[in-house]
CSV table of C-alpha atoms in Angstrom, one decimal:
chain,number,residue,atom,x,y,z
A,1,UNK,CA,-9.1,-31.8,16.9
A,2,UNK,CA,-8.6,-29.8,13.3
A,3,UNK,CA,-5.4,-28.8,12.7
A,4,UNK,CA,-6.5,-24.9,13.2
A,5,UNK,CA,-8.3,-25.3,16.2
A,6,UNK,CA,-5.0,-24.5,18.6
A,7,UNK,CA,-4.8,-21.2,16.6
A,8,UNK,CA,-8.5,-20.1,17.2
A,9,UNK,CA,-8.0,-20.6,20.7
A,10,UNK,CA,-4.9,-18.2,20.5
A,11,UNK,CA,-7.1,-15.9,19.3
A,12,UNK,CA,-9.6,-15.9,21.6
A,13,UNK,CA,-7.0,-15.3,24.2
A,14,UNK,CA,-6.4,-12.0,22.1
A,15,UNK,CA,-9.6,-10.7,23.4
A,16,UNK,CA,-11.5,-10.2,26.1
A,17,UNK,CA,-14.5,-8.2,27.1
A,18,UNK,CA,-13.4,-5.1,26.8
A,19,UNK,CA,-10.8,-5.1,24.0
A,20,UNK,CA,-9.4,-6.5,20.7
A,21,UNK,CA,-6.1,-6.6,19.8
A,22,UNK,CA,-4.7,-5.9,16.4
A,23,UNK,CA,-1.2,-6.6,14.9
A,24,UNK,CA,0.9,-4.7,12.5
A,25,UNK,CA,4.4,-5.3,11.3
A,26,UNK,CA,5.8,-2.2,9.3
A,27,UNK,CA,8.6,0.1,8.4
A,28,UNK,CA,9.1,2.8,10.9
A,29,UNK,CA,12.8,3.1,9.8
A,30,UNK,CA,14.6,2.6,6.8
A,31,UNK,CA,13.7,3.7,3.1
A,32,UNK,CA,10.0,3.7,3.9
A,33,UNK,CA,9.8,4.6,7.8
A,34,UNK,CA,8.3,7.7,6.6
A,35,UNK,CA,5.6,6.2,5.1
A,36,UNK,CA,4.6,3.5,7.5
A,37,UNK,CA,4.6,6.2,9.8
A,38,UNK,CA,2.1,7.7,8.3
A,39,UNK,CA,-0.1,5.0,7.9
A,40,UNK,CA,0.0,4.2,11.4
A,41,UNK,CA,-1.3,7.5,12.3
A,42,UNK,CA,-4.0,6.9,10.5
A,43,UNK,CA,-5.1,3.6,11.6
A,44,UNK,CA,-4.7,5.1,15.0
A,45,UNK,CA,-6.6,7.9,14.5
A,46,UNK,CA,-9.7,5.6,12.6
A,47,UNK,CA,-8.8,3.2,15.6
A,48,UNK,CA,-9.5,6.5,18.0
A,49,UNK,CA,-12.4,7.8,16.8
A,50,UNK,CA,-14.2,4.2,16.9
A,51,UNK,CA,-13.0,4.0,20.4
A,52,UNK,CA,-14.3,7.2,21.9
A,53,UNK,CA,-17.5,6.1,20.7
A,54,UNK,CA,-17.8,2.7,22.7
A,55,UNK,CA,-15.5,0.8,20.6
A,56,UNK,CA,-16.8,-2.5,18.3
A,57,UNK,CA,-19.5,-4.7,20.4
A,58,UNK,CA,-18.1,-2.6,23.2
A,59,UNK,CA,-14.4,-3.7,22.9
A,60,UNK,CA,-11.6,-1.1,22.3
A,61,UNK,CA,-9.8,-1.8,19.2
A,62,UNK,CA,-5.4,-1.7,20.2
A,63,UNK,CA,-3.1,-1.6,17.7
A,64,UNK,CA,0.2,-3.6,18.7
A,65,UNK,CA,2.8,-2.0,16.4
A,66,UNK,CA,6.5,-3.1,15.8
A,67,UNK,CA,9.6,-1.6,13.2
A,68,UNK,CA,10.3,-3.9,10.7
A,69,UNK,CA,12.4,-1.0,8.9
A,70,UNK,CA,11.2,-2.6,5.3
A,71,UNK,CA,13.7,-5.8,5.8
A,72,UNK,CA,11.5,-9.2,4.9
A,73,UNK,CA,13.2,-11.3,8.0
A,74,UNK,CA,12.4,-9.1,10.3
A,75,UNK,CA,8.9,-8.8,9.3
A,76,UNK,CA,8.5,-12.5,9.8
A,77,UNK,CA,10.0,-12.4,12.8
A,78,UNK,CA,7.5,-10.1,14.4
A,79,UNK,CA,4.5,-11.3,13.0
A,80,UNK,CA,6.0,-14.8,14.3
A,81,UNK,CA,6.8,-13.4,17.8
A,82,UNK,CA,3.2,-11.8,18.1
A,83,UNK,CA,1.6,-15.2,17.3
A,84,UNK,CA,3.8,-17.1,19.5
A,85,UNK,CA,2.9,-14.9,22.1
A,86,UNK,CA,-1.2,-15.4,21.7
A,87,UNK,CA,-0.9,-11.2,21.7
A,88,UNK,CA,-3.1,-10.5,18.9
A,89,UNK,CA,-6.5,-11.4,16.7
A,90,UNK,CA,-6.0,-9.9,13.3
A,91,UNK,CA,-2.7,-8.3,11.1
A,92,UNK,CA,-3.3,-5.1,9.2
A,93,UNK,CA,-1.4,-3.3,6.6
A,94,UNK,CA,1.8,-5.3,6.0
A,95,UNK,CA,4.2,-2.8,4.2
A,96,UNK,CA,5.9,-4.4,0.7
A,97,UNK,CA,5.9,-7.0,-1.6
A,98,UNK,CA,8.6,-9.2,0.1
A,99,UNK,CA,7.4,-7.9,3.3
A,100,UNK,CA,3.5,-9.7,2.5
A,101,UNK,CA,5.1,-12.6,1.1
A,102,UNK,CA,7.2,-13.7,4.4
A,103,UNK,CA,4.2,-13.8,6.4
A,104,UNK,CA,1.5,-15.6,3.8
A,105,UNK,CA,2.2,-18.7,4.7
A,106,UNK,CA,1.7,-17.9,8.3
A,107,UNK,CA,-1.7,-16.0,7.8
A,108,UNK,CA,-2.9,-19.0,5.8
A,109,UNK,CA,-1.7,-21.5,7.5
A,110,UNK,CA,-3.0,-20.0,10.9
A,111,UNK,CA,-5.7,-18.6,9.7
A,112,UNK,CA,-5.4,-15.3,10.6
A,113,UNK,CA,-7.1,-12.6,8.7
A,114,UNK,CA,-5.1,-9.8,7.3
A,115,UNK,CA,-6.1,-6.6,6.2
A,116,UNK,CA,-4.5,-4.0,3.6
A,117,UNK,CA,-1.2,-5.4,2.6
A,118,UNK,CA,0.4,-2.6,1.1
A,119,UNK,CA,1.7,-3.8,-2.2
A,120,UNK,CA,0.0,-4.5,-5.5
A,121,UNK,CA,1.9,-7.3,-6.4
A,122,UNK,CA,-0.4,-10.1,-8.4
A,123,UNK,CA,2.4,-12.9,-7.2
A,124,UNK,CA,0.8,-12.6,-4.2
A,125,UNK,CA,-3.0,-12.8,-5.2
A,126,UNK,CA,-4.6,-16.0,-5.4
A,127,UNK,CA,-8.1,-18.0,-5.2
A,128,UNK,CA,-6.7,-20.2,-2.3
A,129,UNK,CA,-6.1,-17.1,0.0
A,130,UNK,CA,-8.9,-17.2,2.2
A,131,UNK,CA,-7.7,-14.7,4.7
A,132,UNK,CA,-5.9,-11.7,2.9
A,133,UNK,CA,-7.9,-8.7,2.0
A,134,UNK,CA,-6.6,-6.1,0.1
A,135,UNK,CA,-7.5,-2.6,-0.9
A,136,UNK,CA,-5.0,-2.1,-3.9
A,137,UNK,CA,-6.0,-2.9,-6.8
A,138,UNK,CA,-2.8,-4.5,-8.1
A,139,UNK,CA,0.4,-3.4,-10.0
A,140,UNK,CA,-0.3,-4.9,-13.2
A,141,UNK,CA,-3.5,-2.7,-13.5
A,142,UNK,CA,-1.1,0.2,-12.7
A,143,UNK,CA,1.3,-0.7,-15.3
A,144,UNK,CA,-1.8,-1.0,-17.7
A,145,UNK,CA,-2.2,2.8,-16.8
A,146,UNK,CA,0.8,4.2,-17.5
A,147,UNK,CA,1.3,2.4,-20.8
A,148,UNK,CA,-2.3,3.7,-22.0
A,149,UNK,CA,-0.6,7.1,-21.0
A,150,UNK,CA,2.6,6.6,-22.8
A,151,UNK,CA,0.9,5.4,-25.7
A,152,UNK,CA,-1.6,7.9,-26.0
A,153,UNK,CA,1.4,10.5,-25.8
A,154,UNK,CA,2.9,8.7,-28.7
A,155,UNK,CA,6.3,8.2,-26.9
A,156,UNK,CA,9.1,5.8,-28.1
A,157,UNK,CA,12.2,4.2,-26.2
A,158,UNK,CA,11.2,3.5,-22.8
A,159,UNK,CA,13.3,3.0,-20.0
A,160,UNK,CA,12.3,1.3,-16.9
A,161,UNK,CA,14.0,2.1,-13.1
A,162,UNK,CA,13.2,-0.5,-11.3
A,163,UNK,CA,14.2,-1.0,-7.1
A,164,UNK,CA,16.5,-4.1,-6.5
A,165,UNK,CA,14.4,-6.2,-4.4
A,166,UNK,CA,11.0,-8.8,-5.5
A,167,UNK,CA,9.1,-5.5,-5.6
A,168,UNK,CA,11.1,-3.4,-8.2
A,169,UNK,CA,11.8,-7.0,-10.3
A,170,UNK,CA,7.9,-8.0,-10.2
A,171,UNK,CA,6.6,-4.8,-11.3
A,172,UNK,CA,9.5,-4.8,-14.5
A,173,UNK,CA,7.9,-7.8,-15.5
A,174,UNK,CA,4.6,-6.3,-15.8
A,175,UNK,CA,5.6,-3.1,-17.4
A,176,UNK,CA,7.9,-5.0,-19.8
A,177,UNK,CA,4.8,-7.2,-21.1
A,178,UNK,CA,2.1,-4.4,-21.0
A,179,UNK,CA,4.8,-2.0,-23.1
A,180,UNK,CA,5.7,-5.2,-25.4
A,181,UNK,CA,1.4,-6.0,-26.0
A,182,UNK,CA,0.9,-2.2,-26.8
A,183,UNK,CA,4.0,-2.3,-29.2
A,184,UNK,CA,5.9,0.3,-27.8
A,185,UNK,CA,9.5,0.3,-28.3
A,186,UNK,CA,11.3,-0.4,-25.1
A,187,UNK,CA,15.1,1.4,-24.2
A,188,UNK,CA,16.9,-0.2,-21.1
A,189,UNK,CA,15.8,-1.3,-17.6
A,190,UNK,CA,18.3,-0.4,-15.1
A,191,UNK,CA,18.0,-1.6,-11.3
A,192,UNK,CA,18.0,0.9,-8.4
A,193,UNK,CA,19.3,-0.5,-5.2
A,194,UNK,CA,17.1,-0.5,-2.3
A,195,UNK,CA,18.9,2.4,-0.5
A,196,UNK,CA,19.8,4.2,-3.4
A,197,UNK,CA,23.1,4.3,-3.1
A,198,UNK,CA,24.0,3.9,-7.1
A,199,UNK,CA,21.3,7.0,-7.8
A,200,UNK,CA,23.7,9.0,-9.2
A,201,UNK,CA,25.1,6.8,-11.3
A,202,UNK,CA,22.3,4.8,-12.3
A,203,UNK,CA,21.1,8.5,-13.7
A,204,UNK,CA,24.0,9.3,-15.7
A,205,UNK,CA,23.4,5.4,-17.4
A,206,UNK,CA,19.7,6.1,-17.9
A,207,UNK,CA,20.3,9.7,-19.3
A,208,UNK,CA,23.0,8.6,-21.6
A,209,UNK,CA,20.8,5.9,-23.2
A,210,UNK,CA,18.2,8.9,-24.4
A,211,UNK,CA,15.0,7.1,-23.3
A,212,UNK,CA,11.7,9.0,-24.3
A,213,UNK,CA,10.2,8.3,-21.0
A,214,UNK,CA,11.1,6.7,-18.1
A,215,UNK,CA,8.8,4.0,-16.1
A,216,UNK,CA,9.4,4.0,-12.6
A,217,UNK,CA,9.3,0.6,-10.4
A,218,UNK,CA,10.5,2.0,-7.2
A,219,UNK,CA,9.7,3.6,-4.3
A,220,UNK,CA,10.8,5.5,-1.1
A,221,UNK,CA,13.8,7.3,-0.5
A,222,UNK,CA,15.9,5.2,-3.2
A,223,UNK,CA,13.1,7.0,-6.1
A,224,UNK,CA,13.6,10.5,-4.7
A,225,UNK,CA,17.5,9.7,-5.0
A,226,UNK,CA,17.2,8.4,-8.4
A,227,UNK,CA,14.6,11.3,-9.6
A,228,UNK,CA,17.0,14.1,-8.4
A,229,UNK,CA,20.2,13.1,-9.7
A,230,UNK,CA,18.2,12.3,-13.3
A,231,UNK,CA,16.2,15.7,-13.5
A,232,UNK,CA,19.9,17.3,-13.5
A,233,UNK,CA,21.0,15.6,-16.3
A,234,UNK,CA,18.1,15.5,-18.2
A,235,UNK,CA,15.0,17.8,-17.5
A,236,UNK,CA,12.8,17.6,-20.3
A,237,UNK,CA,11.9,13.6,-19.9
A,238,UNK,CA,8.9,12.5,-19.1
A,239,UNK,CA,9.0,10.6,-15.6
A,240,UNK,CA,5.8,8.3,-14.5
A,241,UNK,CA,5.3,5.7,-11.5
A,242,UNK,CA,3.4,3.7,-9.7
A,243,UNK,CA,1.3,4.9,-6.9
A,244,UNK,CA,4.0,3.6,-4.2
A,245,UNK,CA,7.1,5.8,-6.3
A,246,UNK,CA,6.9,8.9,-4.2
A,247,UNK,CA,4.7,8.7,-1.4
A,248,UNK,CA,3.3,11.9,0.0
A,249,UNK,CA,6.4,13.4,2.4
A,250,UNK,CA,8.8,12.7,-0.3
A,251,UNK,CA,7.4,14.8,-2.9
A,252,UNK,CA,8.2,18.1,-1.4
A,253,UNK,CA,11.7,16.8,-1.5
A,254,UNK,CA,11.5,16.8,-5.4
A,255,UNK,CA,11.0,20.1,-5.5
A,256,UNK,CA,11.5,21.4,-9.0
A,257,UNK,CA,11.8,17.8,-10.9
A,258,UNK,CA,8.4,17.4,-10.2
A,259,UNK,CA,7.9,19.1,-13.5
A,260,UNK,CA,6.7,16.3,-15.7
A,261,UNK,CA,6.1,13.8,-13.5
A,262,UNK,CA,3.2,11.5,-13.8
A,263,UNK,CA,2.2,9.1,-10.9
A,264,UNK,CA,-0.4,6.4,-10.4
A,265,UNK,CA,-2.8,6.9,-7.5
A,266,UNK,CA,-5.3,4.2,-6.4
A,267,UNK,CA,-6.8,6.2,-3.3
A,268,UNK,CA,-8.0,10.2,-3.9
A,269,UNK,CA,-6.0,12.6,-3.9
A,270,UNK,CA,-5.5,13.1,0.0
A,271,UNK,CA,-5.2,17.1,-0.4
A,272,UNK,CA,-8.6,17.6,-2.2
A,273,UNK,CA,-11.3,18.9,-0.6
A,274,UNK,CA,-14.1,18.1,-3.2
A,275,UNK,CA,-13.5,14.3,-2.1
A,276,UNK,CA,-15.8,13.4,0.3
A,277,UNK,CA,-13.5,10.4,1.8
A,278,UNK,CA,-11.3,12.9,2.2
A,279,UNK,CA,-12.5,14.9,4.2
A,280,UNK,CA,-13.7,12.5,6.2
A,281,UNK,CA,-10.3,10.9,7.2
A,282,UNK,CA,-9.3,14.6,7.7
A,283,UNK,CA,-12.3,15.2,10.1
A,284,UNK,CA,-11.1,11.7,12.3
A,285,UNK,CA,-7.9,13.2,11.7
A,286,UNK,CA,-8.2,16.8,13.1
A,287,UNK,CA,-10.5,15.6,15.9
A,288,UNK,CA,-8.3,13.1,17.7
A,289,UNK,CA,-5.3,15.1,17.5
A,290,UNK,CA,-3.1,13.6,14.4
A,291,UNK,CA,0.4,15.4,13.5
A,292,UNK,CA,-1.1,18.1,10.8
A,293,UNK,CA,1.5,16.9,8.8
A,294,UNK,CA,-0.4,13.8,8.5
A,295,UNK,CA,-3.3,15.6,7.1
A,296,UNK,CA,-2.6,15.8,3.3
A,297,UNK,CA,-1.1,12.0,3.0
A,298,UNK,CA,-1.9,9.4,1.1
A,299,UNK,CA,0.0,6.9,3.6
A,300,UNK,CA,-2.3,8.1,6.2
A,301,UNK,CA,-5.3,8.2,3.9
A,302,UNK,CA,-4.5,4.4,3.5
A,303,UNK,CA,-3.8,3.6,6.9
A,304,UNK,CA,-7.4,5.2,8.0
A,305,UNK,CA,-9.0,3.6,5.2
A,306,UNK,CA,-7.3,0.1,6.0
A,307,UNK,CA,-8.7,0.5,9.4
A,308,UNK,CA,-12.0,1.6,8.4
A,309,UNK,CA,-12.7,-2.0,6.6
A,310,UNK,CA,-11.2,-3.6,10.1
A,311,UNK,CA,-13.9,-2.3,11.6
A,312,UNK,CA,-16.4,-2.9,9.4
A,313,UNK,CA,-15.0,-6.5,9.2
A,314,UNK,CA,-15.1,-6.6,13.6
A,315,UNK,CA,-18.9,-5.5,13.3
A,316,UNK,CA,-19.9,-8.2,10.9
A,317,UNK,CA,-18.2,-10.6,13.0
A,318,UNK,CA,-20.6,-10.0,15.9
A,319,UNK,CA,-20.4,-9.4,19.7
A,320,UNK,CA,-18.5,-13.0,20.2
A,321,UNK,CA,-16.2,-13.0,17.2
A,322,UNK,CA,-13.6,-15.6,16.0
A,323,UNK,CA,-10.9,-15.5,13.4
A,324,UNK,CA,-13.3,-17.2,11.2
A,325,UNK,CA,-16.3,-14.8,11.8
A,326,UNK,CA,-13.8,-12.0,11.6
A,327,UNK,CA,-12.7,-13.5,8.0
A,328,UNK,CA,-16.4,-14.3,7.3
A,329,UNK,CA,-17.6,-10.3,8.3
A,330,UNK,CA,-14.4,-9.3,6.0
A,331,UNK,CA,-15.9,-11.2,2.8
A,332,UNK,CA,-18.7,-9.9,3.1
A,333,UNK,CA,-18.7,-6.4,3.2
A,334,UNK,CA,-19.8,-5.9,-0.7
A,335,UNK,CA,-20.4,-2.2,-0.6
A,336,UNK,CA,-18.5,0.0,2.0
A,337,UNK,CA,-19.2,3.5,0.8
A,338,UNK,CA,-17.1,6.6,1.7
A,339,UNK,CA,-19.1,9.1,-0.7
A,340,UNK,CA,-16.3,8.9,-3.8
A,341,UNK,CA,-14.7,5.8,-3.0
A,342,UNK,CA,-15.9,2.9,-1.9
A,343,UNK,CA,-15.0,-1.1,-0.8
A,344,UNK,CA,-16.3,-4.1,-1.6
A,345,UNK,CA,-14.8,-8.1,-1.7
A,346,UNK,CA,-17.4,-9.7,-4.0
A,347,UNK,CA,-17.9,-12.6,-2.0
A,348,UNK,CA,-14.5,-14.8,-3.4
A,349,UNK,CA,-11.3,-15.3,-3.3
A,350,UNK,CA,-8.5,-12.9,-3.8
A,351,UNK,CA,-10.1,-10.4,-2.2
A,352,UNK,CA,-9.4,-7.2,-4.0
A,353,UNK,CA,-11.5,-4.4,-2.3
A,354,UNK,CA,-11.0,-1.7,-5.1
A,355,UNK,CA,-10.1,-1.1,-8.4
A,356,UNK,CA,-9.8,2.5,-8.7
A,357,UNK,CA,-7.0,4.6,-10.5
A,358,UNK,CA,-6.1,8.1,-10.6
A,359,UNK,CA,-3.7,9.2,-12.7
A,360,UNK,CA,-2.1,12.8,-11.1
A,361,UNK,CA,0.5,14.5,-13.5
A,362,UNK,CA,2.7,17.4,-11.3
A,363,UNK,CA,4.2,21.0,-12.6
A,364,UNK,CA,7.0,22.0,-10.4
A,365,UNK,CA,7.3,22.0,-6.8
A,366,UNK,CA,4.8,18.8,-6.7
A,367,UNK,CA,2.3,21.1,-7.8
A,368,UNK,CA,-0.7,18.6,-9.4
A,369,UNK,CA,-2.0,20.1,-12.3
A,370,UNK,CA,-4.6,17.1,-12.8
């Protein structure tokens, strides 16, 4: 017997007639509960919809979710706990870079297809993954972004903030080289710890060095530290991050330093009503009963869209699915279309399901101004 075959039996066990069973280890506490939150209302509101309408094949779609509060360990202890217990089929939208990487080896080695890993990191893109499929493009293409932007404002000495964890360091490394190819002249990098607790101080380090811009390679609660305690030492420099530095509920926390901030985005803007997807995922929202607060996030708008390709992936895999047919129906969705934005895998390995970028630049009171 193959070395995989006792894991596609688990799986079957994870169905039955009547229902599927999906995984999903994320932060519901810590520095990013906020936004895993948020994208687990909207998987469960994509989940919903799908549901009230007969389901996939006729099998209800469940979403089995546990707190990993952000911390790597415990991720990897869930996920290994869910498969242990034969309790579910697929894993979708892992939250963070060290998060992702705990469980690979599991996923690969189990064969157990994963959908929507929320990080961009390239460390954990490779041809060999045959079971990982991610929407993001990845945070070397962000990086890319911002330098085009700081180079075509003609800005010199810049500093990058980057969070104290595999995340933060990865994504230095890529802005460090995409700043050093364009030939821009680099100040200081300066590490952010996870829970921000050296904000303050980290922005009096940062403000005394006199940086032209400052890149930022963090994210959650720690960023929203850090971008306060900076804009009230120095208000006039320009601030730009990745599309994980502020996520959606944290931005009204900025209030004023918003002002000359420039962010990333690699999903529409989940307020605008001219995007079709968008108002789509606000439709599912509004008609199962989401938290309105939900409405205008880009966590949420993630989540849904995460979920979306699970489906898609569950209908390929046809009315007796497998891991293998549920990996096979992933791989080959070329062309899922949500009027402006759209998902395909191209057929091989990594699987990279978009390569869009917004760039969305903010006045005061995280008002975007483009």
């Amino acid at each position: 017997m193959p070395a995989w075959s006792h894991s596609v039996l688990a799986a079957e066990e994870a169905l039955s007639a009547k229902h599927v069973t999906l995984g999903c280890s994320i932060a519901l506490t810590g520095p990013l509960g906020i936004a895993g939150s948020e994208q687990v209302a909207g998987m469960k509101a994509a989940f919903a919809e799908v549901n009230a309408a007969g389901g996939v094949h006729g099998r209800e779609i469940r979403l089995d979710v546990k707190d990993d509060a952000y911390v790597a360990s415990r991720t990897a202890q869930n996920v290994t706990g869910m498969l242990e217990a034969q309790s579910i089929f697929a894993l979708i939208s892992p939250l963070g870079t060290a998060n992702t990487a705990a469980i690979l080896p599991m996923v690969e080695s189990k064969g157990i297809p994963t959908v929507g890993p929320v990080t961009g990191a390239t460390s954990l893109r490779s041809a060999d993954q045959r079971n990982v499929f991610f929407l993001r493009p990845s945070y070397r293409e962000e990086s890319l972004r911002l330098v085009k932007q700081v180079v075509e404002m003609g800005l010199k000495r810049i500093a990058v903030v980057y969070l104290d964890n595999p995340f933060g360091k990865e994504v230095l490394k890529d802005m460090s080289k995409a700043l050093d190819d364009a030939k821009v002249e680099r100040s200081g990098e300066f590490a952010l710890a996870v829970d921000g607790k050296n904000a303050a101080e980290l922005a009096d380090k940062v403000a005394a060095d006199r940086p032209g811009a400052v890149l930022l390679a963090t994210t959650g609660t720690a960023n929203t530290a850090f971008v306060l305690a900076f804009r009230s030492k120095a208000q006039g420099v320009p601030l730009a991050g990745l599309s994980v530095a502020v996520v959606s509920s944290e931005l009204p926390k900025l209030a004023a330093a918003t002002r000359g901030l420039a962010l990333v985005q690699v999903f529409p803007d989940a307020k605008s009503q001219k995007s079709v997807v968008v108002r789509k995922f606000q439709s599912t929202m509004k008609a199962t009963g989401a938290n309105p607060d939900h409405l205008n996030s880009t966590s949420s708008l993630e989540g849904w869209l995460n979920a979306q390709v699970m489906i898609e992936g569950l209908k390929n895999a046809g009315k007796e699915p497998t891991r293998d047919r549920l990996r096979s129906g992933l791989a080959n969705i070329r062309a899922l279309s949500f009027g402006d934005f759209s998902v395909g895998f191209g057929g091989k390995a990594p699987f990279v399901g978009s390569d869009a970028l917004y760039l969305a630049v903010y006045a005061e009171n995280a008002r975007r101004i483009s």
